[in-house]
PDB file of C-alpha atoms in Angstrom:
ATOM      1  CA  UNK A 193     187.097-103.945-201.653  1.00  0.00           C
ATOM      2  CA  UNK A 194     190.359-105.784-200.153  1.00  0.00           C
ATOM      3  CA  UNK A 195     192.479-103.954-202.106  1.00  0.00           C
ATOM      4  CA  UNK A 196     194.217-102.587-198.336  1.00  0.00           C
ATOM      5  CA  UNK A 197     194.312-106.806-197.368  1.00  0.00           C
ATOM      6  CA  UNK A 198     197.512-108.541-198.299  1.00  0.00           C
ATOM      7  CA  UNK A 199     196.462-112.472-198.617  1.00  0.00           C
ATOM      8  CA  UNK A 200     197.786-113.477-194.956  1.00  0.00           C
ATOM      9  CA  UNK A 201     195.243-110.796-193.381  1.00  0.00           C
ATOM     10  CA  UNK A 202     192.032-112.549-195.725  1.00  0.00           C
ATOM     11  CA  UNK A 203     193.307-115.807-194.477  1.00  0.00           C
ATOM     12  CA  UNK A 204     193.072-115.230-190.808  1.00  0.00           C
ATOM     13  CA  UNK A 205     189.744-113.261-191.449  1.00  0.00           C
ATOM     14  CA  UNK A 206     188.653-116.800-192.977  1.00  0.00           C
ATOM     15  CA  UNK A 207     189.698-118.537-190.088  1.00  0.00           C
ATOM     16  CA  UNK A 208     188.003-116.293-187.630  1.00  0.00           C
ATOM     17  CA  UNK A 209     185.044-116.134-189.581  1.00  0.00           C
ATOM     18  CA  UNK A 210     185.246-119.905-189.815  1.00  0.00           C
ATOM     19  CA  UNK A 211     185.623-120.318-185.857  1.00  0.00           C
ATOM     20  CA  UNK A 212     183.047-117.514-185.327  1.00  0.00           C
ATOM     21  CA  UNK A 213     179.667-119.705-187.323  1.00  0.00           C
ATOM     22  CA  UNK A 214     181.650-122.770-187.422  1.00  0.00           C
ATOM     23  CA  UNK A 215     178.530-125.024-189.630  1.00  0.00           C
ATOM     24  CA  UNK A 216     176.636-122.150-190.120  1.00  0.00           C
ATOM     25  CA  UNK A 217     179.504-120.119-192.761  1.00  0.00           C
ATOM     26  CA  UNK A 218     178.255-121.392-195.683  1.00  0.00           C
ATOM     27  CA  UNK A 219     174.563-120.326-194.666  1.00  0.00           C
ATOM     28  CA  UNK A 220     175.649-116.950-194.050  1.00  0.00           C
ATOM     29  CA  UNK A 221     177.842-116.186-197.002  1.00  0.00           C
ATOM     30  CA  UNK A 222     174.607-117.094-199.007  1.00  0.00           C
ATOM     31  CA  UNK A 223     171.791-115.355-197.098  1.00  0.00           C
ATOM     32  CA  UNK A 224     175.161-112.224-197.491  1.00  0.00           C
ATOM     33  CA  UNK A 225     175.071-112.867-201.241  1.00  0.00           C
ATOM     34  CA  UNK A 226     171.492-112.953-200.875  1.00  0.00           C
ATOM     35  CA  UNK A 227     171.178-109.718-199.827  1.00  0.00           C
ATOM     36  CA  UNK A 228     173.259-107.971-202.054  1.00  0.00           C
ATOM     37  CA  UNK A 229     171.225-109.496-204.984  1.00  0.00           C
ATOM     38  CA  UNK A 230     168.081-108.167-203.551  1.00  0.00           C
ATOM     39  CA  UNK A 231     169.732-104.628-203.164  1.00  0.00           C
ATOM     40  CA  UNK A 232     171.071-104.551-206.449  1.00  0.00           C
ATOM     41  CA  UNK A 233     167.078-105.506-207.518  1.00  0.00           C
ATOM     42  CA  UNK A 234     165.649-102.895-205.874  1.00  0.00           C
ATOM     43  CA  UNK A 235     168.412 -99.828-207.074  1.00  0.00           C
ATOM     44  CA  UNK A 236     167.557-101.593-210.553  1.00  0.00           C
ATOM     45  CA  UNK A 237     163.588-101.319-210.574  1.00  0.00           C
ATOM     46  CA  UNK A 238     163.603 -97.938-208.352  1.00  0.00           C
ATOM     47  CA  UNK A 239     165.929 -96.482-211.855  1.00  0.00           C
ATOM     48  CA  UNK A 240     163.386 -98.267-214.352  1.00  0.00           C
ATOM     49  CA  UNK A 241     160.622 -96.280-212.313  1.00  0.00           C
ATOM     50  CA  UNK A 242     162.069 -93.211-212.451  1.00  0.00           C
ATOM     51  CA  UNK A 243     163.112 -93.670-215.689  1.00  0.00           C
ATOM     52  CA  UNK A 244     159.158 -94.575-216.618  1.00  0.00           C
ATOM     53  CA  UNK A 245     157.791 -91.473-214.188  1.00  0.00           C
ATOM     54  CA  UNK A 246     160.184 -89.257-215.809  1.00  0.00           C
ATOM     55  CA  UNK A 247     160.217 -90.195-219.515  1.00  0.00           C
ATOM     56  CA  UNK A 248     164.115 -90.184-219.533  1.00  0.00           C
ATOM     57  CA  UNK A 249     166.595 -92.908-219.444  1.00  0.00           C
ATOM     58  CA  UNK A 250     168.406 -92.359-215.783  1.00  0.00           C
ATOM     59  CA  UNK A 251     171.424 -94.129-214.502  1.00  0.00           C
ATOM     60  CA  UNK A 252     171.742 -94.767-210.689  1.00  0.00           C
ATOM     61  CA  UNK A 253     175.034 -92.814-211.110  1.00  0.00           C
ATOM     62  CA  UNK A 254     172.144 -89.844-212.211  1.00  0.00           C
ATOM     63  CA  UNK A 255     170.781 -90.013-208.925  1.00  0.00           C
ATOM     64  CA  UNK A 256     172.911 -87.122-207.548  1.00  0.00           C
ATOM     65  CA  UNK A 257     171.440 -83.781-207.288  1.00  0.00           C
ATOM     66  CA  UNK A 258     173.416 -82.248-209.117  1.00  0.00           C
ATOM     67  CA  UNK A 259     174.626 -84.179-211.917  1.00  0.00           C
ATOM     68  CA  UNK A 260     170.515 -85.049-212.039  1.00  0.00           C
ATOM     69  CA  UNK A 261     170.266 -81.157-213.139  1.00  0.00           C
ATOM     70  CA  UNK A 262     173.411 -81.123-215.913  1.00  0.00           C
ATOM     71  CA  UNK A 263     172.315 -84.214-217.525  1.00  0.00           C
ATOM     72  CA  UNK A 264     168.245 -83.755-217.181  1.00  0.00           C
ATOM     73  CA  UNK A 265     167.439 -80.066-216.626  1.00  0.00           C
ATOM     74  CA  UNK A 266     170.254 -77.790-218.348  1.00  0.00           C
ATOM     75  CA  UNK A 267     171.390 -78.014-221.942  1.00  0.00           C
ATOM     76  CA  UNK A 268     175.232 -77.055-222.792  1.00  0.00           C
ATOM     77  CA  UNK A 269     174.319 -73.679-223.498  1.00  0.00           C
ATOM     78  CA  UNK A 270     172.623 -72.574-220.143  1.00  0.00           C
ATOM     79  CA  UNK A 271     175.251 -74.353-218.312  1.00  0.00           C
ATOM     80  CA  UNK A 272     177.815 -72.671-220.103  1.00  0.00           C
ATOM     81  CA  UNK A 273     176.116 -69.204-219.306  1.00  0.00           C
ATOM     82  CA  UNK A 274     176.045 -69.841-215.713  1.00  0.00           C
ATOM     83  CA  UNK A 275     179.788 -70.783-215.560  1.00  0.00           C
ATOM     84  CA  UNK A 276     181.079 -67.574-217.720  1.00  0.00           C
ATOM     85  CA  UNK A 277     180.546 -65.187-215.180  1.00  0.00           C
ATOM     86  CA  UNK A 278     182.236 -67.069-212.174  1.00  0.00           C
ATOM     87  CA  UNK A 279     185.123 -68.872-214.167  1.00  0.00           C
ATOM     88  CA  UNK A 280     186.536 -64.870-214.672  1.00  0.00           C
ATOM     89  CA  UNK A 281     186.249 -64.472-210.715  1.00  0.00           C
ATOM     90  CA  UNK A 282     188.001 -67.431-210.375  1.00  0.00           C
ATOM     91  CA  UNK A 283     190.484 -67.191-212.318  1.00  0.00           C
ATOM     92  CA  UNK A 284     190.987 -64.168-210.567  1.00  0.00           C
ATOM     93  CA  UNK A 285     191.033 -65.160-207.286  1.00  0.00           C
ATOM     94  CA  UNK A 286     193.334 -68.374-208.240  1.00  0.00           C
ATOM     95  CA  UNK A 287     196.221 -65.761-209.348  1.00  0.00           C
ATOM     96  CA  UNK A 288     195.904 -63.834-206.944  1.00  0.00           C
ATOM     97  CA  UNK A 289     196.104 -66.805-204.229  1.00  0.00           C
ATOM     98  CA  UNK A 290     198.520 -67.632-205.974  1.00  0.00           C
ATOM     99  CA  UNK A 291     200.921 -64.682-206.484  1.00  0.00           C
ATOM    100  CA  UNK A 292     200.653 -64.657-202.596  1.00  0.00           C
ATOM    101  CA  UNK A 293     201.866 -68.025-202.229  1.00  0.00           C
ATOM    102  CA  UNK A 294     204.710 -67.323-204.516  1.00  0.00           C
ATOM    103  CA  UNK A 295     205.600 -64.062-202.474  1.00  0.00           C
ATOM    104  CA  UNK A 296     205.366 -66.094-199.096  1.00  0.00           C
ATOM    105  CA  UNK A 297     207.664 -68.907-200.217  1.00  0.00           C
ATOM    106  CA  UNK A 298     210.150 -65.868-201.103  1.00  0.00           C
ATOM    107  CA  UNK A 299     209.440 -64.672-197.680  1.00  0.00           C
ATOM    108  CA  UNK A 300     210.400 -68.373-196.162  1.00  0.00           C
ATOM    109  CA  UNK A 301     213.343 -69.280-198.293  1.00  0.00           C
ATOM    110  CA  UNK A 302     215.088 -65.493-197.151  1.00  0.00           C
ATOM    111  CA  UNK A 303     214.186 -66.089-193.355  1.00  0.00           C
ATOM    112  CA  UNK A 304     215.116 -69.964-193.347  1.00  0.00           C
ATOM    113  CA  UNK A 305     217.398 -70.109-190.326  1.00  0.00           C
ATOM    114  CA  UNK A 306     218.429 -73.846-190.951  1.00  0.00           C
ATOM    115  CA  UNK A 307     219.631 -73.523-193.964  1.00  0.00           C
ATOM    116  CA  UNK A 308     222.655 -71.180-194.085  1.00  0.00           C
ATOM    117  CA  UNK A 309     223.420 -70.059-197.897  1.00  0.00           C
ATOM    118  CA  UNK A 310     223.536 -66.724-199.121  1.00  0.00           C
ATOM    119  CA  UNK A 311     221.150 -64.256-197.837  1.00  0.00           C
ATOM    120  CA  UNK A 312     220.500 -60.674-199.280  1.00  0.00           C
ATOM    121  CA  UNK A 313     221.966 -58.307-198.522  1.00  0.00           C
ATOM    122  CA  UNK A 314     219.925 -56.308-196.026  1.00  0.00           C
ATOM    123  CA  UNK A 315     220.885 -52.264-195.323  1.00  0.00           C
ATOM    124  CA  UNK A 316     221.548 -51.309-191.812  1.00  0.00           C
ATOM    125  CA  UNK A 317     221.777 -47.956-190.170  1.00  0.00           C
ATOM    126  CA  UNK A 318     224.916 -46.647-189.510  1.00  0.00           C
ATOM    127  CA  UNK A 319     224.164 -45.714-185.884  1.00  0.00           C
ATOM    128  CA  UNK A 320     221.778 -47.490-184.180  1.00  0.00           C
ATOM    129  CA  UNK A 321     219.053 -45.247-183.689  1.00  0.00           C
ATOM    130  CA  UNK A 322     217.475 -44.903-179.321  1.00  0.00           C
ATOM    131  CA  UNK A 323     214.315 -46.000-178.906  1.00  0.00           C
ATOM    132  CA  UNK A 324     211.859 -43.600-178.196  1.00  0.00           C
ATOM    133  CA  UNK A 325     210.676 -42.566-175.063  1.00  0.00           C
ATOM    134  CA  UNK A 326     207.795 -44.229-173.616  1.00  0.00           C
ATOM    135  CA  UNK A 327     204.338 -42.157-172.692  1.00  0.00           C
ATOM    136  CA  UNK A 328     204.171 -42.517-169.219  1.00  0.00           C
ATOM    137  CA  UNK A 329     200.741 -42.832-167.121  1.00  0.00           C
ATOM    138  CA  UNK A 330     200.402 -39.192-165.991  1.00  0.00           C
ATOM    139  CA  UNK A 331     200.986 -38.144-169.264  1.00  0.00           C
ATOM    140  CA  UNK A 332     197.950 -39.549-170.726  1.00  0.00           C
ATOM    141  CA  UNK A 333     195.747 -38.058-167.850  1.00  0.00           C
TER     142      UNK A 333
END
């Protein structure tokens, strides 16, 4: 919980919470510990009763949708079935993403301006070649 607290920044949260109740810091850590005992209580008998209701033993980590369905409602083998046809499209789609990415960092590293190593070569016309003429407005009409 404090792991992003170095032990100066606890100390003067201490202190402030010290100045802030003064007397009344040692009542409100408890009736804080308090609290979180009577939480912990209630997560622990509303498992047990689902547990009970359901005829299954159920974790609170269970509690999530969807893990609730792996564990309770699908066995290996139907879970399995309904992967097999998406993990091919995915796969798919992954190399293709993929080969993509791989052509566009080719793309980068040959149009890098900054840094100046070799380049390929690229062919260029022999004569430079006039634009061609623009439609004007009349023509169109």
């Amino acid at each position: 919980m404090f792991e992003n607290l170095n032990w100066w920044e606890i100390g003067v949260l201490l202190l402030l919470a010290l100045l802030i109740f003064g007397d009344k810091l040692p009542n409100v850590i408890n009736d804080g510990l308090r609290m979180v005992r009577n939480l912990r209580n209630m997560a622990r008998n509303a498992t047990g009763d689902l547990s009970r209701e359901l005829g299954t033993d159920i974790q609170l980590e269970d509690l999530h949708p969807k893990a609730f369905i792996r564990k309770h409602l699908l066995s290996e083998e139907d879970e399995q079935a309904l992967r097999k046809p998406l993990q091919s499209m995915y796969d798919n789609l992954r190399s293709d993403v993929t080969g993509v990415h791989d052509d566009l960092k080719d793309v980068a590293s040959a149009a890098d301006l900054r840094n100046p190593g070799p380049r390929p070569a690229v062919a260029t016309p022999a004569a430079p070649t006039p634009p061609a003429p623009r439609p004007s407005y009349d023509d169109a009409t």
